[in-house]
Tab-separated table of C-alpha atoms in Angstrom:
chain	number	residue	atom	x	y	z
A	40	PHE	CA	-6.817	25.411	-29.801
A	41	PRO	CA	-6.200	26.051	-26.132
A	42	SER	CA	-4.133	28.879	-25.144
A	43	HIS	CA	-0.702	28.802	-23.455
A	44	ASP	CA	-2.665	29.948	-20.302
A	45	THR	CA	-4.975	27.187	-20.348
A	46	TRP	CA	-2.125	24.444	-20.419
A	47	GLN	CA	-0.541	26.276	-17.625
A	48	MET	CA	-3.752	26.085	-15.486
A	49	LEU	CA	-4.103	22.399	-16.377
A	50	SER	CA	-0.553	21.776	-15.441
A	51	ILE	CA	-1.070	23.457	-11.913
A	52	VAL	CA	-4.117	21.322	-11.474
A	53	GLU	CA	-2.412	18.117	-12.423
A	54	ASN	CA	0.292	19.139	-9.977
A	55	MET	CA	-2.384	19.402	-7.081
A	56	LEU	CA	-3.824	16.061	-7.999
A	57	LEU	CA	-0.317	14.456	-7.790
A	58	ILE	CA	0.032	16.146	-4.132
A	59	ILE	CA	-3.464	14.755	-3.061
A	60	THR	CA	-2.386	11.321	-4.610
A	61	GLY	CA	0.786	11.447	-2.358
A	62	LEU	CA	-0.944	12.369	0.782
A	63	VAL	CA	-3.804	9.763	0.100
A	64	LEU	CA	-0.809	7.127	-0.370
A	65	ILE	CA	1.119	8.340	2.955
A	66	ALA	CA	-2.443	8.068	4.779
A	67	ALA	CA	-2.737	4.448	3.351
A	68	LEU	CA	0.680	3.308	4.397
A	69	VAL	CA	0.330	4.865	7.817
A	70	GLY	CA	-3.204	3.053	8.254
A	71	LEU	CA	-1.415	-0.428	7.179
A	72	THR	CA	1.380	0.183	9.653
A	73	THR	CA	-1.093	0.909	12.418
A	74	THR	CA	-3.423	-2.001	11.545
A	75	LEU	CA	-0.322	-4.200	11.501
A	76	LEU	CA	0.773	-3.085	15.018
A	77	ALA	CA	-2.645	-3.620	16.358
A	78	ALA	CA	-2.487	-7.132	14.748
A	79	MET	CA	0.708	-7.931	16.383
A	80	LYS	CA	-0.867	-7.097	19.823
A	81	GLU	CA	-3.599	-9.488	19.138
A	82	ARG	CA	-1.477	-12.180	17.856
A	83	GLU	CA	1.192	-12.117	20.716
A	84	ARG	CA	0.393	-15.403	21.834
A	85	GLU	CA	0.563	-17.009	18.019
A	86	LEU	CA	4.055	-15.436	17.648
A	87	ALA	CA	5.187	-16.471	21.014
A	88	ILE	CA	4.127	-20.268	20.149
A	89	LEU	CA	6.020	-19.893	16.947
A	90	ARG	CA	9.047	-18.749	18.823
A	91	ALA	CA	8.591	-21.414	21.295
A	92	ILE	CA	8.393	-24.161	18.835
A	93	GLY	CA	11.902	-22.928	17.232
A	94	ALA	CA	11.130	-20.022	14.906
A	95	ARG	CA	13.929	-17.797	14.969
A	96	PRO	CA	13.640	-13.988	15.266
A	97	TRP	CA	14.464	-13.334	11.753
A	98	GLN	CA	11.822	-15.985	10.576
A	99	ILE	CA	9.368	-14.076	12.585
A	100	PHE	CA	10.694	-10.625	10.931
A	101	SER	CA	10.198	-12.185	7.572
A	102	LEU	CA	6.915	-13.619	8.244
A	103	ILE	CA	5.653	-10.191	9.040
A	104	GLN	CA	7.198	-8.478	5.957
A	105	LEU	CA	5.901	-11.266	3.722
A	106	GLU	CA	2.279	-10.390	5.265
A	107	VAL	CA	2.880	-6.583	4.446
A	108	LEU	CA	4.120	-7.675	0.904
A	109	LEU	CA	1.194	-9.983	0.111
A	110	THR	CA	-1.363	-7.156	1.586
A	111	LEU	CA	0.288	-4.567	-0.748
A	112	LEU	CA	0.138	-6.724	-3.601
A	113	LEU	CA	-3.380	-7.714	-3.257
A	114	ALA	CA	-4.272	-4.102	-2.660
A	115	MET	CA	-2.512	-2.813	-5.596
A	116	THR	CA	-3.997	-5.866	-7.975
A	117	GLY	CA	-7.721	-5.008	-6.443
A	118	ALA	CA	-7.251	-1.006	-7.002
A	119	PHE	CA	-6.091	-1.707	-10.592
A	120	LEU	CA	-8.839	-4.071	-11.623
A	121	MET	CA	-11.322	-1.776	-9.751
A	122	LEU	CA	-10.068	1.061	-11.708
A	123	SER	CA	-10.167	-0.553	-15.208
A	124	GLY	CA	-14.024	-2.100	-14.318
A	125	ILE	CA	-14.704	1.807	-13.489
A	126	LEU	CA	-13.165	3.063	-16.687
A	127	ALA	CA	-14.858	0.473	-18.693
A	128	ALA	CA	-18.118	1.155	-17.210
A	129	LEU	CA	-17.983	4.749	-17.462
A	130	LYS	CA	-16.003	5.215	-20.940
A	131	PRO	CA	-19.382	5.270	-22.922
A	132	TRP	CA	-21.038	7.873	-20.673
A	133	LEU	CA	-17.805	10.066	-20.520
A	134	ALA	CA	-17.602	9.936	-24.390
A	135	ALA	CA	-21.569	10.554	-24.995
A	136	ASN	CA	-21.565	13.641	-22.568
A	137	TYR	CA	-18.233	15.150	-22.399
A	138	GLY	CA	-16.390	14.016	-25.303
A	139	LEU	CA	-13.925	12.183	-23.401
A	140	VAL	CA	-12.055	9.071	-24.747
A	141	VAL	CA	-10.240	7.267	-21.944
A	142	SER	CA	-8.195	4.165	-21.929
A	143	LEU	CA	-9.504	0.814	-20.342
A	144	LEU	CA	-5.894	-0.033	-19.241
A	145	PRO	CA	-4.617	2.624	-16.913
A	146	TRP	CA	-1.029	1.827	-17.643
A	147	HIS	CA	1.796	4.406	-18.336
A	148	ALA	CA	5.438	4.141	-18.727
A	149	HIS	CA	5.917	5.816	-14.947
A	150	THR	CA	3.500	3.139	-13.462
A	151	PRO	CA	6.199	0.340	-12.657
A	152	TRP	CA	8.262	3.054	-11.086
A	153	LEU	CA	5.169	4.214	-8.996
A	154	LEU	CA	4.400	0.594	-7.825
A	155	THR	CA	7.940	0.125	-6.748
A	156	ILE	CA	7.868	3.220	-4.847
A	157	MET	CA	4.767	2.102	-3.193
A	158	LEU	CA	5.921	-1.334	-2.170
A	159	CYS	CA	9.468	0.017	-1.104
A	160	LEU	CA	7.750	2.517	1.176
A	161	GLY	CA	5.152	-0.143	2.437
A	162	LEU	CA	7.852	-2.690	3.082
A	163	LEU	CA	9.906	0.064	5.119
A	164	LEU	CA	7.032	0.930	7.035
A	165	GLY	CA	6.085	-2.861	7.498
A	166	VAL	CA	9.681	-2.908	9.638
A	167	LEU	CA	7.990	-1.472	12.562
A	168	PRO	CA	5.588	-4.112	13.076
A	169	ALA	CA	7.824	-6.673	12.042
A	170	TYR	CA	10.726	-5.392	14.632
A	171	SER	CA	8.011	-5.190	17.144
A	172	ALA	CA	7.068	-9.002	16.553
A	173	TYR	CA	10.708	-9.717	16.364
A	174	ARG	CA	11.295	-8.174	19.648
A	175	GLN	CA	8.532	-9.807	21.414
A	176	SER	CA	9.556	-11.862	24.658
A	177	LEU	CA	8.559	-15.498	25.010
A	178	SER	CA	7.435	-15.390	28.480
A	179	ARG	CA	4.887	-12.279	27.883
A	180	GLY	CA	3.242	-14.028	24.960
A	181	LEU	CA	2.718	-17.454	26.483
A	182	ALA	CA	1.575	-15.984	29.888
A	183	GLN	CA	-1.802	-17.048	30.771
A	184	LYS	CA	-4.439	-13.992	30.216
A	185	ILE	CA	-6.788	-13.736	32.776
């Protein structure tokens, strides 16, 4: 059986992986926000037309937040399916070469909480581009570009 020191070392490695995971999540969310801000700049005219035909500012805000929510849900679903596929492909190799038996379904008791936290953080960061679109002036968006 492994000694107490081995478990302590594995605990340290697990904590480091959690920190790395958190940093990757933050980088992905900042990237999402940056991409949405750039998209708002490109969609200035489209948003101004929506405002001109009667869309209320809160509707524009909600539209952008819905886009953020759908992007996050699609990314989470894709990542979950990709991880499950990779685990399915590597399971025989890991068992044969390293004696590791992994579950094909990477779902744990804390997974719903982590997904909820990621969704909330994404929607919170999505407020910046949504607010930017909400505050956009009609005249600037409808002005003819040369």
